[in-house]
Amino acid sequence: MSVVTNTTTIGAIEAPSRRNTELAMLGFAVAIPLFAYLNVGLALDGKVPGGMIGYGLGIGLLAGVGHLVVRKFAPYADPLLLPLATLLNGLGLVLIWRLDQSPRLIARATNLYGGFSPDAPKQLMYSAIGIALFVAVLLLLKDHRILQRYTYISMAVALVLLILPMFFPARNGAKIWISLGPINVQPGEFAKIIIAIFFSGYLMVKRDALALASRRVMGIYLPRGRDLGPILMVWAMSILILVFETDLGTSLLFFGLFVIMLYVATERTSWIIFGLVMSAGGAVGVATFEPHVQQRVEFWLNPFAQATWDQSEQVGQALMSFGAGGTLGTGLGQGNSDLIGFAANSDFILSTVGEEFGLAGTMAFLLIYGLIVERGVRTALAARDPFGKLLAIGLSGAFAIQVFVVAGGVMGLIPLTGMTMPFVAAGGSSVIANWALIGILIRISDTARRPAPAPAPSPDAEMTQVVRP
Amino acid sequence: MNKPLRRIAIFCGLLVLALLLRTNWLQYVEADELNSHERNRRVLIERYATERGNIVVDGKPITGSANTKDTDFAFKRTYLDGPMWAPVTGYASQAFGASQIENIEDGILTGNDDQLFFDRTMAMFTGDEAKGGNVVTTLNGAAQKAAFEGLGKKKGAVVALEPGTGKILALASTPSYDPSSFAGYGATDEKSWNKLGKDTDKPMLNRALRETYPPGSTFKVVTAAAALEHGVVDDIDAKTDSPLPWTMPGTTTKLVNEGNIPCKDATLREALRVSCNTVFGKLGYNVGKDKMLETAKKFGFNEEQFVPVRANASIFPEELNDSQTALSSIGQFDTRTTPLQMAMVASAVANDGKLMKPYMIDQLEAPNLDVIKKTESEEMGQPLSQEHAQMLQEMMETVVNEGTGRNAQIPNVTVGGKTGTAQHGENNSKNPYAWFISYAKGENGSPVAVAVVVEDSDATRDDISGGGLAAPIAKDVMKAVIDSKK
């Protein structure tokens, strides 16, 4: 939506920056979680929670810092992305804090580990680190096109990040963690951004070759082998993750990202077929001999069967959580979503939304995610350079797929895969990585919406204004 | 690149749409099903989240709630005189679910029933502690106590009804169990539960409602009613055409009586007084299987009763040959009945032929004691005319005054009854069941009708054992009801 009127006499009119809109929206994004926090406190203890001021200041400060940095360093950025992410992050904190108060979870942790440590303070710290990374992205990344330079380095980094967890012990059945002393990192979350950077850089260069220099076999364009090399490598890597790390979610995310970006870059439908065939081939191939995957499918199909229940009652419990919520929910702090057990505040946090906010709240949550994706796609449409377009659609596509895979798994729409709801679920890597993702999207949208520089003065025009005697 | 971008946007939209549809499906369409799922622990958590309402007898609760320190279940059910009342209350256990009234009226007792919506909403605004409503029963504490203590260590059951209304006044079953012993979910609860399940005496069987016994001679009241209703006998003091012994039609088997009693061509009154098999067997055969079935059904046979706890259907067989009709008419062959059913027979006779639908819940109360629902007496039917009912009353009173039911006599009270000794087992080898059905009558109609069955009757195998074992219990129950009305 270029409003720039490029007339020589008047010069460039700046697009409205919408920074004040963003500030107003941020006000809501801070106020709503604050009310939610108050609500939990009143529901659980019957009094205003003690941390009200601290919590309010904390989240307000984080939002404020984010806003100021955007105002200064990305003045034309999309005004909705930051408030939406802040709102989700804030509500996530409330939900985690609410689950921290659950006597059932406290008793469980005390029985199993001899003690209970609340997750909300950690999550607040991770949120702060996330905002810090968001600020760092905006400060250091003056122009997203700089990232093009790191195409192949990105690929190498992504490969390392994805392969590393293989050498660390599995946690809760999946090898998706790197543990260094007290620090636990889930590299998959960061890898999705880095892979998007690699795909954007690579496809931008090779898109013509991939789209045009291909042989037509039975109505389908098949690409040349040498253009396909790095793509096949990523595909193979996704399968390896599936096999060795039994991480269904991450591989699904990469398959999806891979298909979307190939399609956008080549603009050819045949690439969707090509990508889908490769993805499906890999997935089906692995599923036939990987018991972990088969088990997940079994859990999904028969969540209430005795055999499923004996091994894991999580999926069934989550479904009953949603059912218990009904249309309007039980109200914050008044549900029993903590019956899900240890993953209640991470993988399954959406169940708490479902139970305590009800159908109305769940739909609102899903729509907030949908809005973030939509703003990302708009950014891709508005971006002027193919690299920016690809990166923006890659990041928003990955975000959309992640939300679908997690929410769909928790709601029993698809087999459970073990990723986390961006911003809402407890877990440092997820929050930090997704703030970086929003940072990059904001940077691209800033570049896209920035008015074109004023045209150079036209000598002819000047001539006509000079009245010579 | 914008065209594929727009398509991806649509694709992402479809992903979100799929999630939205799914959440609607789960939280709107399937919500009820998920909420009542057997694996849903919330049902239990909800059941014990607040102080559970009480089951009330004679204005006093026979149940209670104990506050626990549990993370899931804040309250635990307690029972007053658990074993005595167990056939009425059922149980509410944190580990093993609930039964009978505890289960059927769970919504009221937990306070979550839709009928309590207004109260819940008000409580939310006034900040009152959430609490369940009460279930007020029709039972009579004194009658129940008499029944339970009368049965004592014997196996058996007692049902007492108020003939005019159908109110259940006593509902006892022995051996019984204490629902308090497994109300929680700990190791001791589990042990008690398992022990009860393994007990060969089946203490958790509600013998008053769920067990069917051959009714023996008490069924002769039904046969007599059928004979009067269908015009086979007009005068109860007229001689009947009853040979002794009587060879059953289509067989060479002779139907005999217990002991040497005056049954040859006995009048109906006399036949009931001494309990003649020959007279009533032939009478049933003369009435015919279809008309016998018709009358039995009018008394409530062949149909489950809901009081509102389900009672098994009593059975009068539908397919019979002539000799089987004769045997069925004296309460043998495949005729089986619950104690409740025989109490209904006695109450219909006592109530001048009108059968009232039995019920044991008088009213449901909100936590603030407002009445939410009151059960109205309901007529089930008229198995026999007033005239015939009074004839039967005369006959049954003769049984008590000068027949097999002398043990049920109460001074200054008119009592009618019928004894029964039901043989069962292979070749009738097992100890027979002792039966007694009766009613008491005062100036204003009949206050109580009772059916008593005692399973392990080890007394002599003559018809007196019904009178010897069961009649004193019936007498005590009737006396308790009459005394409590004074």
Coordinates of N, CA, C and O in Angstrom, one line a residue, chain A residues 193-256:
Chain A
I193 N 14.3 -20.7 12.2 CA 14.6 -19.4 11.6 C 15.8 -19.5 10.7 O 15.8 -18.9 9.6
I194 N 16.8 -20.2 11.1 CA 18.1 -20.3 10.3 C 17.8 -21.0 9.0 O 18.3 -20.6 8.0
I195 N 17.0 -22.0 9.1 CA 16.7 -22.8 7.8 C 15.9 -21.9 6.9 O 16.1 -21.9 5.7
A196 N 15.0 -21.0 7.4 CA 14.3 -20.1 6.6 C 15.2 -19.2 5.9 O 15.1 -18.8 4.7
I197 N 16.3 -18.7 6.6 CA 17.3 -17.8 6.0 C 18.0 -18.5 4.9 O 18.2 -18.0 3.8
F198 N 18.4 -19.8 5.2 CA 19.1 -20.5 4.1 C 18.3 -20.7 2.9 O 18.7 -20.4 1.8
F199 N 17.0 -21.1 3.1 CA 16.2 -21.4 1.9 C 16.0 -20.1 1.1 O 16.0 -20.1 -0.1
S200 N 15.7 -19.0 1.9 CA 15.5 -17.7 1.2 C 16.7 -17.3 0.3 O 16.6 -17.0 -0.9
G201 N 17.9 -17.4 0.9 CA 19.1 -17.1 0.2 C 19.3 -18.0 -1.0 O 19.6 -17.5 -2.1
Y202 N 19.2 -19.2 -0.8 CA 19.5 -20.2 -1.8 C 18.4 -20.1 -2.9 O 18.8 -20.1 -4.1
L203 N 17.2 -20.1 -2.6 CA 16.1 -20.1 -3.6 C 16.1 -18.8 -4.4 O 15.7 -18.8 -5.5
M204 N 16.4 -17.7 -3.7 CA 16.4 -16.5 -4.4 C 17.4 -16.5 -5.6 O 17.1 -16.1 -6.7
V205 N 18.5 -17.2 -5.4 CA 19.5 -17.3 -6.4 C 19.1 -18.3 -7.5 O 19.3 -18.2 -8.7
K206 N 18.6 -19.4 -7.0 CA 18.3 -20.6 -7.9 C 16.9 -20.6 -8.4 O 16.6 -21.6 -9.1
R207 N 16.1 -19.7 -8.0 CA 14.7 -19.9 -8.4 C 14.4 -20.0 -9.9 O 13.6 -20.9 -10.3
D208 N 15.2 -19.2 -10.7 CA 14.9 -19.3 -12.1 C 15.4 -20.7 -12.6 O 14.7 -21.3 -13.4
A209 N 16.5 -21.1 -12.1 CA 17.1 -22.4 -12.6 C 16.1 -23.5 -12.2 O 15.8 -24.4 -13.0
L210 N 15.6 -23.4 -11.0 CA 14.7 -24.5 -10.5 C 13.4 -24.5 -11.3 O 12.8 -25.5 -11.6
A211 N 12.9 -23.2 -11.6 CA 11.6 -23.1 -12.2 C 11.7 -23.4 -13.7 O 10.7 -24.0 -14.3
L212 N 12.8 -23.0 -14.4 CA 12.8 -23.0 -15.8 C 13.7 -24.1 -16.4 O 13.2 -24.8 -17.3
A213 N 14.8 -24.3 -15.8 CA 15.8 -25.3 -16.4 C 15.4 -26.7 -15.9 O 16.1 -27.2 -15.0
S214 N 14.3 -27.1 -16.3 CA 13.9 -28.5 -15.8 C 13.3 -29.2 -17.0 O 12.7 -28.6 -17.9
R215 N 13.4 -30.5 -16.9 CA 12.8 -31.3 -17.9 C 11.4 -31.7 -17.6 O 11.0 -31.9 -16.5
R216 N 10.6 -31.8 -18.7 CA 9.2 -32.1 -18.4 C 9.0 -33.6 -18.6 O 9.2 -34.1 -19.7
V217 N 8.5 -34.2 -17.5 CA 8.3 -35.6 -17.6 C 6.8 -35.8 -17.2 O 6.5 -35.5 -16.1
M218 N 6.1 -36.4 -18.1 CA 4.7 -36.6 -17.8 C 3.9 -35.4 -17.2 O 3.2 -35.5 -16.2
G219 N 4.1 -34.3 -17.8 CA 3.4 -33.1 -17.4 C 4.0 -32.5 -16.1 O 3.5 -31.5 -15.6
I220 N 5.0 -33.1 -15.5 CA 5.6 -32.5 -14.3 C 7.0 -32.1 -14.6 O 7.8 -32.8 -15.3
Y221 N 7.3 -30.9 -14.1 CA 8.7 -30.4 -14.4 C 9.6 -30.9 -13.3 O 9.5 -30.7 -12.1
L222 N 10.6 -31.7 -13.8 CA 11.6 -32.2 -12.8 C 12.9 -31.4 -12.9 O 13.4 -31.0 -14.0
P223 N 13.4 -31.0 -11.8 CA 14.5 -30.1 -11.7 C 15.8 -30.8 -12.0 O 15.9 -32.0 -12.0
R224 N 16.8 -30.0 -12.3 CA 18.2 -30.6 -12.5 C 18.8 -31.0 -11.2 O 18.6 -30.4 -10.2
G225 N 19.6 -32.1 -11.3 CA 20.2 -32.6 -10.1 C 21.0 -31.6 -9.3 O 20.9 -31.5 -8.1
R226 N 21.8 -30.8 -10.0 CA 22.7 -29.9 -9.3 C 22.0 -28.8 -8.6 O 22.5 -28.3 -7.6
D227 N 20.8 -28.4 -9.1 CA 20.1 -27.4 -8.3 C 19.4 -28.0 -7.1 O 19.1 -27.3 -6.2
L228 N 19.3 -29.3 -7.2 CA 18.5 -30.0 -6.1 C 19.3 -30.4 -4.9 O 18.8 -30.6 -3.9
G229 N 20.6 -30.4 -5.1 CA 21.5 -30.9 -4.1 C 21.2 -30.4 -2.7 O 20.8 -31.2 -1.8
P230 N 21.3 -29.1 -2.4 CA 21.1 -28.6 -1.0 C 19.7 -28.9 -0.5 O 19.5 -29.2 0.7
I231 N 18.7 -28.9 -1.5 CA 17.3 -29.2 -1.0 C 17.2 -30.6 -0.5 O 16.6 -30.9 0.5
L232 N 17.8 -31.5 -1.3 CA 17.7 -32.9 -0.9 C 18.4 -33.1 0.4 O 18.0 -33.9 1.2
M233 N 19.5 -32.3 0.6 CA 20.2 -32.4 1.9 C 19.3 -32.1 3.1 O 19.3 -32.8 4.1
V234 N 18.5 -31.0 2.9 CA 17.6 -30.6 4.0 C 16.6 -31.7 4.2 O 16.2 -32.0 5.3
W235 N 16.1 -32.2 3.1 CA 15.0 -33.2 3.1 C 15.6 -34.4 3.9 O 14.9 -34.9 4.8
A236 N 16.8 -34.8 3.5 CA 17.4 -36.0 4.2 C 17.6 -35.7 5.7 O 17.3 -36.6 6.5
M237 N 17.9 -34.4 6.0 CA 18.1 -34.1 7.4 C 16.8 -34.2 8.2 O 16.8 -34.7 9.3
S238 N 15.8 -33.8 7.6 CA 14.5 -33.9 8.3 C 14.2 -35.3 8.6 O 13.7 -35.6 9.7
I239 N 14.5 -36.2 7.7 CA 14.2 -37.6 7.9 C 15.1 -38.1 9.0 O 14.7 -38.9 9.9
L240 N 16.4 -37.7 9.0 CA 17.3 -38.1 10.0 C 16.8 -37.7 11.4 O 17.0 -38.5 12.4
I241 N 16.3 -36.5 11.5 CA 15.8 -36.0 12.8 C 14.7 -36.9 13.2 O 14.6 -37.3 14.4
L242 N 13.9 -37.3 12.3 CA 12.7 -38.1 12.6 C 13.2 -39.5 13.1 O 12.7 -40.0 14.1
V243 N 14.3 -40.0 12.5 CA 14.7 -41.3 12.8 C 15.5 -41.3 14.2 O 15.2 -42.1 15.1
F244 N 16.5 -40.4 14.3 CA 17.4 -40.5 15.4 C 16.9 -39.7 16.6 O 17.3 -40.0 17.7
E245 N 16.1 -38.7 16.4 CA 15.7 -37.9 17.5 C 14.2 -38.1 17.8 O 13.7 -37.5 18.8
T246 N 13.6 -38.9 17.0 CA 12.2 -39.2 17.2 C 11.4 -37.9 17.4 O 10.5 -37.8 18.3
D247 N 11.8 -36.8 16.7 CA 11.1 -35.6 16.9 C 10.2 -35.3 15.7 O 10.5 -34.7 14.7
L248 N 9.0 -35.7 15.9 CA 8.0 -35.7 14.8 C 7.7 -34.2 14.4 O 7.6 -33.8 13.3
G249 N 7.5 -33.4 15.5 CA 7.1 -32.0 15.2 C 8.1 -31.2 14.4 O 7.8 -30.6 13.4
T250 N 9.4 -31.3 14.8 CA 10.4 -30.5 14.1 C 10.5 -31.0 12.6 O 10.6 -30.2 11.7
S251 N 10.5 -32.3 12.4 CA 10.6 -32.7 11.0 C 9.4 -32.3 10.2 O 9.5 -31.9 9.0
L252 N 8.2 -32.4 10.8 CA 7.0 -31.9 10.1 C 7.1 -30.4 9.7 O 6.8 -30.0 8.6
L253 N 7.6 -29.7 10.7 CA 7.8 -28.2 10.5 C 8.7 -28.0 9.3 O 8.5 -27.2 8.4
F254 N 9.8 -28.7 9.2 CA 10.8 -28.5 8.1 C 10.3 -29.0 6.8 O 10.5 -28.3 5.8
F255 N 9.5 -30.1 6.8 CA 8.9 -30.5 5.5 C 8.0 -29.4 5.0 O 8.0 -29.1 3.8
G256 N 7.2 -28.9 5.9 CA 6.2 -27.9 5.5 C 6.9 -26.6 5.0 O 6.5 -26.1 3.9

